[in-house]
């Protein structure tokens, strides 16, 4: 497994110096599904460990404020309980790698405020926007707003009849009125920052969370500035992904604090007076094992001592054999091949070797004292434990530490050492029983892309390719403009619309001219022009819905409705292209046949929905597919 062979070493300390005292703190706990013991649950034991470490650090810091102290964790995802325990004692801690951004309430409040700006229909976000550090509306006022029967949406309640319900709501609306005209025109980050500052957000966050909270809020705005501008839900999804992977920046108050928290990897090459290595119950390779279960194959690099050469006939080329791969086992029978078992074992041994190197790094960072702590989880039977804390417990039971300056503590309490015990956080009351109500109805759509969003999708959005999607969206806007009798826009305006849809600037101008020419040719196509001239009414982008079943509502958007004296024609523009070959060749015919089969169920549904909405028999309604690239007008009888 590429492990380095053991070599005895001597510490580089003066002979007169006393050996470094080591404290081993073990905290017993149990699984939640094990009621046979009075031991605390794993989460409670983790809080106990964090409070113990924080109390020890506080005592060291009081006695010698210049002494450097390091709390080393295996991974920064385990950071939160230790940071919370340190903050409970007002210890200035220097975070080399911060806690997850979404663990910070000020960040969640800011994200919720952005959701409210972006989603007028999000009642939870709008109600939550009134319960923030910078807008403290009493719960009683929210209860009054909830009793209003009309309007239904909370965004309309807050900006309408509820505007005068409380001074804080009036102040919220005053700030909202200042940024609303520019929301969507300027960057989302700038709009959110302006609203947040108008509401006094920076001062409120500092009062609640201190300078660290303000730094977190500014970092949140920076992440929003990295998201694509003006994309609505796409921007929000990108923002949530960035926040899920982001960690808080350093606390400005602790820039020069002698107390630091970092991962063991980050501590390589550093030394501290006092070192606390926490969370040593983490076993090696846990994440790798999960990846192995989900992977279709395994591949491992062979250890250097086991690499060989193979000859591949008939060329007789000699090449090094450095990697081996094996397919995963059969999930139905849980059978695993010999190759998979060998590679799995190799991976486990390699993870264990890396874990040992990591523990060695952690145990050699101190100058004066070393404290090792972790949870001892009670397991069923004699299940082998491979964590560092388990190894240390076995060494203690086998009396390896006899004659050494090692102190082993089981479930240590701070009061015995004269350190005030930190009160554990109050547990929230058990939630009331809740049975979710079934949805009163489901929303479906004839269009696949619309069905995925449960709404009537914008026209032209049914293309899989991003460039084709942008082209389709802009072309449908052009057809809507022409149907309303408005003049056709020029090339620069169309190029700007394409740029907003995400196309590269160098593509936009050439594609804009091509789109305009195609739209004009299609609009003047003889069959469409004749029908337009005979129409008594033209309705572009007609949103229609009907009750398809008892609990199902269908929604759709029809590109163009033409009413004549004899019938009603539903026109569905299709801006897709058959390919790069000749449009008159067999390729276009095959493509057209496939497209007709693809969209026939959609046309049938649109025809039924229009008939119900207009109260007329389906025989008086004709559905048409118009392929603008060919151009081809296909008006079929749909039975």
XYZ file of N, CA, C and O in Angstrom, residues 12 138 231 256 356 372 393 397 457 475 529 636:
48
model
N 13.262 16.017 18.802
C 14.289 17.062 18.718
C 14.123 18.069 19.843
O 14.010 19.263 19.624
N -43.509 41.489 14.647
C -43.982 40.521 15.654
C -44.800 39.403 15.020
O -45.446 39.575 13.976
N -30.999 35.771 -14.851
C -31.518 34.474 -15.297
C -32.597 33.914 -14.371
O -32.987 32.762 -14.526
N -5.407 37.916 14.671
C -4.140 37.676 15.367
C -4.334 36.845 16.633
O -3.509 36.892 17.538
N -3.117 6.750 8.847
C -2.026 6.682 9.818
C -1.067 7.857 9.653
O -0.604 8.451 10.635
N -5.861 14.267 22.857
C -6.536 13.505 21.808
C -7.924 13.142 22.312
O -8.066 12.630 23.431
N -7.695 3.289 22.530
C -8.401 2.594 23.607
C -7.845 1.178 23.785
O -7.659 0.706 24.926
N -6.059 -0.447 27.143
C -6.470 -1.690 27.797
C -5.345 -2.723 27.818
O -5.305 -3.594 28.686
N -44.708 26.715 -20.210
C -43.341 27.185 -20.480
C -43.349 28.254 -21.558
O -44.252 28.332 -22.388
N -36.986 33.845 -31.565
C -37.849 33.795 -32.750
C -39.321 33.845 -32.350
O -40.134 34.512 -33.013
N -49.983 33.767 -44.608
C -50.413 35.117 -44.979
C -51.882 35.137 -45.374
O -52.638 36.051 -45.012
N -52.921 18.919 -40.360
C -53.468 17.571 -40.476
C -54.790 17.467 -39.734
O -55.022 18.164 -38.743
